[in-house]
CSV table of C-alpha atoms in Angstrom, one decimal:
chain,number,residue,atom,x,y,z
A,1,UNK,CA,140.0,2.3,-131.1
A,2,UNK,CA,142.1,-0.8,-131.6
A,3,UNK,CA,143.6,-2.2,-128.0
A,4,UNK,CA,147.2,-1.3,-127.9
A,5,UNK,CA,148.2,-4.4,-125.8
A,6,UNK,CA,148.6,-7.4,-127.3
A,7,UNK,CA,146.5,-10.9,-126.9
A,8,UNK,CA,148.1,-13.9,-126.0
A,9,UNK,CA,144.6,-16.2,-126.6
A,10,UNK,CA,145.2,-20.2,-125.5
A,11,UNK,CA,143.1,-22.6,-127.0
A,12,UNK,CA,142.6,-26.5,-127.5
A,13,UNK,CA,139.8,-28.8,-128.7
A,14,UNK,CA,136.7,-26.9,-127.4
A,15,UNK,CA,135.4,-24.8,-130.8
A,16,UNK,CA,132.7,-23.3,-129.6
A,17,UNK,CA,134.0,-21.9,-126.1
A,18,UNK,CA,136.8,-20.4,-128.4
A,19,UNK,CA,134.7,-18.8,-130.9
A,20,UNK,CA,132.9,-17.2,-127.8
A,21,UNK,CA,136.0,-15.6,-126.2
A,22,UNK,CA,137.7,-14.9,-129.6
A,23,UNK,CA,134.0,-12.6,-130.6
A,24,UNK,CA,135.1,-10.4,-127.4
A,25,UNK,CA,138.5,-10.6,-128.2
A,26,UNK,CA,137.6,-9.3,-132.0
A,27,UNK,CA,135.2,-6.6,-130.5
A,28,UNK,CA,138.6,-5.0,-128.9
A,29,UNK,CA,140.8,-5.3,-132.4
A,30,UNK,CA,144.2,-5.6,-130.7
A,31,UNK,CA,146.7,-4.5,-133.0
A,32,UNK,CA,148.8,-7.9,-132.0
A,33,UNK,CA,147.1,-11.3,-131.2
A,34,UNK,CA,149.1,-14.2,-130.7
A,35,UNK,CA,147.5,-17.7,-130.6
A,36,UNK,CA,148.7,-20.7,-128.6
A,37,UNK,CA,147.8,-24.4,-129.1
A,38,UNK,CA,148.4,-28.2,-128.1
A,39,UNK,CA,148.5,-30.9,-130.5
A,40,UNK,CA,145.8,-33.3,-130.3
A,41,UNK,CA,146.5,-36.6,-128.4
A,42,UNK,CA,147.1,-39.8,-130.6
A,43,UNK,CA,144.5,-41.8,-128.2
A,44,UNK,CA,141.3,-39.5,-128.1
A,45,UNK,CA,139.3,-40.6,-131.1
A,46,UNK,CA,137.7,-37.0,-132.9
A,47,UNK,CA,140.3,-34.8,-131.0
A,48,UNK,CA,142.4,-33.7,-134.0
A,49,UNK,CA,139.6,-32.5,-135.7
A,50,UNK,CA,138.0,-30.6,-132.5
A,51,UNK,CA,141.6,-29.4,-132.5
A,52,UNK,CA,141.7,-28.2,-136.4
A,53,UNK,CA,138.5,-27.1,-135.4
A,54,UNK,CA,139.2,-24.2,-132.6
A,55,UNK,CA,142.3,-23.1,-135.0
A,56,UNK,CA,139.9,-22.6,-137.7
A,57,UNK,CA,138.1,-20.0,-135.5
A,58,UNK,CA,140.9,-18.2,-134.7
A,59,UNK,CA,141.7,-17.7,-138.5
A,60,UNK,CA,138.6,-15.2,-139.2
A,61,UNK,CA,140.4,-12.3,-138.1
A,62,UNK,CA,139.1,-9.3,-140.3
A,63,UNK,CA,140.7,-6.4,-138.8
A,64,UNK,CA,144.0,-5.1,-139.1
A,65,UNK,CA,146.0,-7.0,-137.0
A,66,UNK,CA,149.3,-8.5,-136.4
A,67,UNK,CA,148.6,-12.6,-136.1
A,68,UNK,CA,151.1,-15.2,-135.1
A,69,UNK,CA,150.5,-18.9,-134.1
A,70,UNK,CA,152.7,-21.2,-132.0
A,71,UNK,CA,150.8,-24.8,-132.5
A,72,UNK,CA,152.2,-27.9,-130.9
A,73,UNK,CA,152.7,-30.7,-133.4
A,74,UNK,CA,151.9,-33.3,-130.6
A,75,UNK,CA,150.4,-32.6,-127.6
A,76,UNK,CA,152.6,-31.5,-124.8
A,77,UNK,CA,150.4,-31.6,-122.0
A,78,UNK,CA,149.1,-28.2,-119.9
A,79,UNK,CA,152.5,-27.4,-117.9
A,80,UNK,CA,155.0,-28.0,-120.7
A,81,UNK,CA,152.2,-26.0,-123.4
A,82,UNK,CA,151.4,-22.9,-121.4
A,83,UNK,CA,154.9,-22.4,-120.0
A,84,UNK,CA,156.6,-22.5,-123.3
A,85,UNK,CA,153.4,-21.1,-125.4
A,86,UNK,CA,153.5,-17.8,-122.3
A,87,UNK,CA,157.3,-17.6,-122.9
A,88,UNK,CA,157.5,-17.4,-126.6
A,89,UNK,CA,154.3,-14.5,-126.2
A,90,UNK,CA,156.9,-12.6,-123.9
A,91,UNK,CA,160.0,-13.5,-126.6
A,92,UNK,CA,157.9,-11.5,-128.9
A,93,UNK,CA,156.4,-8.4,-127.1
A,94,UNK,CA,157.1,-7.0,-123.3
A,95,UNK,CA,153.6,-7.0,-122.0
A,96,UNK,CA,150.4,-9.0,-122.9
A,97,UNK,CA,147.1,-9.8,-122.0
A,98,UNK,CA,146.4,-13.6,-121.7
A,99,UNK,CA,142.9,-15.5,-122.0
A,100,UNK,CA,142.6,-19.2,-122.3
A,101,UNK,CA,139.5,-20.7,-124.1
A,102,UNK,CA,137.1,-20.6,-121.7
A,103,UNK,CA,137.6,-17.4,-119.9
A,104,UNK,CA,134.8,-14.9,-121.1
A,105,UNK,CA,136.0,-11.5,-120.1
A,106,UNK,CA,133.6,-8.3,-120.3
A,107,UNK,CA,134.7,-5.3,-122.5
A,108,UNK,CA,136.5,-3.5,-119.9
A,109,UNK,CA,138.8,-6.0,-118.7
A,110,UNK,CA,140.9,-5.0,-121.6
A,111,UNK,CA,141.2,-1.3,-121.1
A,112,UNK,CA,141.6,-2.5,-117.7
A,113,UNK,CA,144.7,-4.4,-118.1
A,114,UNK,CA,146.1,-1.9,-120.7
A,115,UNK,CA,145.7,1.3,-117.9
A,116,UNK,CA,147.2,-0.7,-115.4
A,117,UNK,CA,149.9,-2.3,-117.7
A,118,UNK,CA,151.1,1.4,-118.3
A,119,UNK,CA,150.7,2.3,-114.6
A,120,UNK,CA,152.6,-0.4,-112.7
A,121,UNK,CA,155.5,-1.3,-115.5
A,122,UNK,CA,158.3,-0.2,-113.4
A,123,UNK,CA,156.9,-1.1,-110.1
A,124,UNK,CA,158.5,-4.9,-110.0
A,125,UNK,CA,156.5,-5.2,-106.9
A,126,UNK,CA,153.4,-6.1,-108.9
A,127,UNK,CA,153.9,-9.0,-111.3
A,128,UNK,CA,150.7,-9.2,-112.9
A,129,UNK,CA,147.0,-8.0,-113.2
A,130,UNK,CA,143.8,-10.1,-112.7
A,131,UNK,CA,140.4,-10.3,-114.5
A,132,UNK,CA,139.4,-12.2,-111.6
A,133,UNK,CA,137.5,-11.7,-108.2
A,134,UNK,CA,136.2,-14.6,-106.6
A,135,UNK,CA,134.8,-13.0,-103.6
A,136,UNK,CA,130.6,-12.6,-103.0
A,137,UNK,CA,130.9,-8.7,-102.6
A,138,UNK,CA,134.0,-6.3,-102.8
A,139,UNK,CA,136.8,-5.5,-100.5
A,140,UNK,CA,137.9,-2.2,-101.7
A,141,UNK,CA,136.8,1.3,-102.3
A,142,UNK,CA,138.8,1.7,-104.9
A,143,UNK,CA,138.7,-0.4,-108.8
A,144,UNK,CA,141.3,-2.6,-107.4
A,145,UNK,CA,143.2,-4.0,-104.5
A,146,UNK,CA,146.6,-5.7,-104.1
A,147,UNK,CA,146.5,-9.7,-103.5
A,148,UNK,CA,148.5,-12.9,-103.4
A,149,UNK,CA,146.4,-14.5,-105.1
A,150,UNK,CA,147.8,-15.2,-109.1
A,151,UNK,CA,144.1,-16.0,-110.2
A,152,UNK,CA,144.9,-16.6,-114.5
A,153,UNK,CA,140.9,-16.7,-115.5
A,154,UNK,CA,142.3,-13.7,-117.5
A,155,UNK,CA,145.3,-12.0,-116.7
A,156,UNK,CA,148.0,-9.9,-117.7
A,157,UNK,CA,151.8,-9.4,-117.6
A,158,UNK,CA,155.3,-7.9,-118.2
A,159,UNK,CA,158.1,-9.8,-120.1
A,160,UNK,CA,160.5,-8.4,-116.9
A,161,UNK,CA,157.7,-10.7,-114.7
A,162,UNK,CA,157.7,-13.6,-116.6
A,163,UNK,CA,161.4,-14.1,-116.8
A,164,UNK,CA,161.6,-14.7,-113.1
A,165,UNK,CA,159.3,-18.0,-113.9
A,166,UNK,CA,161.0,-21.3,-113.2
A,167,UNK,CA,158.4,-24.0,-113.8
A,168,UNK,CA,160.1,-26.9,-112.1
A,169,UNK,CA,160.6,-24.4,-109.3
A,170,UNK,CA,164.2,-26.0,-108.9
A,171,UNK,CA,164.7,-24.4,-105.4
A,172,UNK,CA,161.4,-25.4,-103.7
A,173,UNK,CA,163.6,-27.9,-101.8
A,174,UNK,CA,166.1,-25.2,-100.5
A,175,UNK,CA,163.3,-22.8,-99.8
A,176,UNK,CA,161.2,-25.1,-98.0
A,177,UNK,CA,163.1,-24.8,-94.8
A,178,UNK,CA,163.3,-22.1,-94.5
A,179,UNK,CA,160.0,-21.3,-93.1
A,180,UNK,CA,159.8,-18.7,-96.1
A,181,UNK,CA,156.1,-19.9,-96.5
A,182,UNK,CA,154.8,-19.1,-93.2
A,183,UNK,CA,154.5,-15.1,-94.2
A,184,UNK,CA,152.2,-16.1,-96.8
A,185,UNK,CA,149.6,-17.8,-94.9
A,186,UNK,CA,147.1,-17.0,-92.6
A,187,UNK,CA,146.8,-19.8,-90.4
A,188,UNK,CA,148.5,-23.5,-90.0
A,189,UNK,CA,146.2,-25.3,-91.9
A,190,UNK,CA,147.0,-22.9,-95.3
A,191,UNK,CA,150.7,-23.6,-94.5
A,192,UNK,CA,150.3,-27.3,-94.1
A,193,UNK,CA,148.1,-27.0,-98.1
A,194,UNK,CA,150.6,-24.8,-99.2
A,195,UNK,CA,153.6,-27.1,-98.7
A,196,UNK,CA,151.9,-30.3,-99.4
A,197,UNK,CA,150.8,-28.4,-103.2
A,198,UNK,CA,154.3,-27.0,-104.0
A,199,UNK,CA,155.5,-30.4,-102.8
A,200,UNK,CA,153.8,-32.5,-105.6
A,201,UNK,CA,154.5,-29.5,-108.1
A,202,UNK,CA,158.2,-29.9,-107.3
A,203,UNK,CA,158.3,-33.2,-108.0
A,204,UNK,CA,156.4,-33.9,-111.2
A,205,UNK,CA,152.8,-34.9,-109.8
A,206,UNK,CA,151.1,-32.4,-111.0
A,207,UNK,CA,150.3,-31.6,-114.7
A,208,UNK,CA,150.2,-27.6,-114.5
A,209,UNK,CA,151.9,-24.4,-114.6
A,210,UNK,CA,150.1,-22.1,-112.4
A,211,UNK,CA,151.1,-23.3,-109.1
A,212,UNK,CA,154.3,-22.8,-110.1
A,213,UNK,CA,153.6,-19.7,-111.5
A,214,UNK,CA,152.2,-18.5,-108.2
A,215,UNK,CA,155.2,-19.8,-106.5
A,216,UNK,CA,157.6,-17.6,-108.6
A,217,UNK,CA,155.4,-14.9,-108.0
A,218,UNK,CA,155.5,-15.5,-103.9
A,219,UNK,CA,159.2,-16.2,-104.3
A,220,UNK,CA,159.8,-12.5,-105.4
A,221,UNK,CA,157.5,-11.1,-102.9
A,222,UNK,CA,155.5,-10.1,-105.3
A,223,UNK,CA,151.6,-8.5,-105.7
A,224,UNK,CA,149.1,-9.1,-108.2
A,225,UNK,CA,146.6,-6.8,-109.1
A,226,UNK,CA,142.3,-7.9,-108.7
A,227,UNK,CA,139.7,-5.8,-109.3
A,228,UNK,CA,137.1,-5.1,-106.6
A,229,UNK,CA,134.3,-6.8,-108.8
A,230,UNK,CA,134.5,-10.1,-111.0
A,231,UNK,CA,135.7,-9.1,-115.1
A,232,UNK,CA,136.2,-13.0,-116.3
A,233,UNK,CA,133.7,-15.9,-116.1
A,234,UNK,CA,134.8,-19.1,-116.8
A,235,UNK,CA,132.3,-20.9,-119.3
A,236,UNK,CA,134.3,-24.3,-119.7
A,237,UNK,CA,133.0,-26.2,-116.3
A,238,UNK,CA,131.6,-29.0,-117.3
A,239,UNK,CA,132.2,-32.9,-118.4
A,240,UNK,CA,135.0,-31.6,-121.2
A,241,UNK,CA,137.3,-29.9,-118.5
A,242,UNK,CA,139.8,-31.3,-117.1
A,243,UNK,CA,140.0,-29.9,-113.6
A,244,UNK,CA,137.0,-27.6,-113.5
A,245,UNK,CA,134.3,-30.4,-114.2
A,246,UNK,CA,131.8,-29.5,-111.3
A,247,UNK,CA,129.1,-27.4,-113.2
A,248,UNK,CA,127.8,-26.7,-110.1
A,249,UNK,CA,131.2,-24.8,-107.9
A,250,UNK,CA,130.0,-21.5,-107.3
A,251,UNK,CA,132.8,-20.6,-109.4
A,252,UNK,CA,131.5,-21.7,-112.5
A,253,UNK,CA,129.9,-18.9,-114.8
A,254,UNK,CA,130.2,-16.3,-112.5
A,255,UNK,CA,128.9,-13.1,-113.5
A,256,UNK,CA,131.1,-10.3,-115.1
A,257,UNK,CA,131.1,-6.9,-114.4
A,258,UNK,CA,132.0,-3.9,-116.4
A,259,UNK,CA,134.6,-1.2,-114.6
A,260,UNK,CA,134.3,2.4,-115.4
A,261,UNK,CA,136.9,4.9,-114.7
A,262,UNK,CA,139.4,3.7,-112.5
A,263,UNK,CA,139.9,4.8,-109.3
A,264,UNK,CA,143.2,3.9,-107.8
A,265,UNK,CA,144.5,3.0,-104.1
A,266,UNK,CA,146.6,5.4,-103.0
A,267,UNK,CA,149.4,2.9,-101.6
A,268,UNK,CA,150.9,0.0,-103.4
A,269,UNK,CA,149.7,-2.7,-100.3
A,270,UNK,CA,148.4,-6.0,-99.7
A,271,UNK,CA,144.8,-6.4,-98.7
A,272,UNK,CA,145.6,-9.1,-95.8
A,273,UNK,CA,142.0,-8.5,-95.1
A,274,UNK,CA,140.7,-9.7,-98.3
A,275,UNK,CA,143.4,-12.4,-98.9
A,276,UNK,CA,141.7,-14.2,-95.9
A,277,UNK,CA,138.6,-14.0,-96.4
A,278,UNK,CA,139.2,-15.4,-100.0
A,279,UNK,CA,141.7,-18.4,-98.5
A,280,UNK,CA,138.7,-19.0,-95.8
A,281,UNK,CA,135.2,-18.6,-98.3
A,282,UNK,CA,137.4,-19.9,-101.6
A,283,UNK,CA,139.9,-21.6,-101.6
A,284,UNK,CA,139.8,-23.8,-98.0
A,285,UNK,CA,139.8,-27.6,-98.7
A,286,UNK,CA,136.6,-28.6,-98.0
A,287,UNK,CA,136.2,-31.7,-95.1
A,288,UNK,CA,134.9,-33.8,-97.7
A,289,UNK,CA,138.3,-33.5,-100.0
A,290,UNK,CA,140.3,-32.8,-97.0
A,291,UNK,CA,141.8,-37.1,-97.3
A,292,UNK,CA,142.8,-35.9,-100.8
A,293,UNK,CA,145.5,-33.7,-99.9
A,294,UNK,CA,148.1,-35.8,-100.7
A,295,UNK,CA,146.3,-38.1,-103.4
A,296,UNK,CA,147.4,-38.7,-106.8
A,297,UNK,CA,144.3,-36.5,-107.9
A,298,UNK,CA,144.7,-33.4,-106.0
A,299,UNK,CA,145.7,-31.3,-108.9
A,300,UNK,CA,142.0,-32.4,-109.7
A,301,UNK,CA,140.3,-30.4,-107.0
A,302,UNK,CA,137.4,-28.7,-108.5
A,303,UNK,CA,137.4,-25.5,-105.6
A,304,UNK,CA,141.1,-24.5,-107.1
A,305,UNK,CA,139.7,-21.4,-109.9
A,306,UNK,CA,141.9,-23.0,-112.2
A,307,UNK,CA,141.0,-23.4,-115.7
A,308,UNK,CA,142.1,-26.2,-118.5
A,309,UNK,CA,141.6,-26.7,-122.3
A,310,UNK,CA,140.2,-30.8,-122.0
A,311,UNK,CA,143.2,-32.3,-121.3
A,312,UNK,CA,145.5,-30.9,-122.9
């Protein structure tokens, strides 16, 4: 049966991670799939054909299927691409499932996001659903749990969501004091991170989209959806990344699971529990980065499960 949602699929210069996620992406036959691309940049010798490359996977769609492509002439770099390649997905259609070219998702993450796309479309409290699940064992006795955390190894969302994006986040400066922040940590040193992150967002020192995303998201109080084991690995750590380049992080090629029928909490709650745990096991600077806080590299961090076409 051909997924009803459609796919939002992001790609770049890597051909062959693309051709693996776009096989599991054909296996599903979405009726709609919507492909997003940077240009190649003027300075990397072999990138535009890499680039012509991965679109040329993309074209050997051979089911019936709705296919429209929003390529970037030049490249725009990974902030200014994914926010305006996610909005023109959400112009088009009011929900989608996104997957970036290196985010290998098992068979049931799709009906996974379609169920819970139908379930929680009025509830404005929950502003997307995760592939993800970064923790060593699960948290919940259910299929899912309700987090902070915007992981986007695989992800889905609402139009009515997305419009409450602001990628510059133009009123970070207003909001910072207002001690608005302190509800989201747990303790004083994920305050101190938090701040110092949305602070280089703000002002233009970091090339990405998806702290700000997570900002927006925070900003509206708002919950995203994990499930209680991993559906998404991320294939593209490695030399050709641009922020995940440590083959060895513990979250590179994690294994995916496969859900069965869901089973769902009975409240619509965070799990303050499990949000700890994974700021204290995941996502806690390290001593050894700890002096790069406030570098010029710390978009670079290799523990932040972020995930980026090479560059782009």
């Amino acid at each position: 049966m051909a997924l009803q949602t459609p796919v939002l699929f992001c790609i770049f210069n890597r051909p062959e991670l693309t051709r693996q996620v776009f096989a599991a992406i054909r296996r599903q036959r979405p009726k709609a799939l919507l492909v997003v691309q940077d240009g190649p940049r003027p300075d990397r010798e072999g990138e535009a054909e890499l680039v012509a490359k991965a679109r040329r996977v993309v074209e050997e769609v051979d089911w019936d299927c709705e296919v429209r492509t929003h390529f970037a002439d030049e490249n725009l770099g990974c902030k200014r691409r994914m926010a305006t390649g996610i909005s023109w997905g959400f112009e088009l259609f009011e929900r989608l499932i996104i997957l970036e070219d290196d985010c290998l998702p098992s068979d049931s993450f799709f009906g996974y996001c379609d169920s819970l796309l139908n379930r929680f479309d009025e509830n404005e409290n929950v502003m997307m659903i995760s592939g993800n699940n970064f923790l060593p064992k699960s948290h919940s006795p259910h299929s899912y749990y309700f987090s902070k955390w915007t992981h986007i190894w695989g992800w889905a969302s609402w139009r009515r969501a997305w419009r409450k994006f602001d990628v510059e986040m133009s009123d970070w400066a207003t909001v910072r004091e207002l001690n608005w922040l302190d509800s989201f940590c747990c303790d004083e040193a994920e305050l101190e991170h938090w701040n110092s992150i949305f602070d280089r967002q703000h002002a233009g020192l970091i090339d990405t989209w998806d702290f700000s995303w997570m900002y927006n998201c925070w900003r509206q109080h708002g919950l995203t959806v994990l499930p209680h084991r991993n559906l998404v690995t991320n294939i593209g750590f490695g030399d050709s990344a641009t922020h995940t380049i440590d083959a060895s992080s513990p979250l590179a090629n994690m294994p995916r699971f496969e859900l069965g029928p869901l089973l769902h909490p009975a409240q619509v709650t965070r799990n303050v529990i499990a949000d700890a745990i994974s700021w204290n096991q995941i996502f806690k600077p390290k001593p050894n980065l700890e002096s790069n806080a406030r570098s010029k590299d710390a978009h670079r961090w290799n523990w932040w499960p972020r995930t980026r076409r090479a560059a782009s």
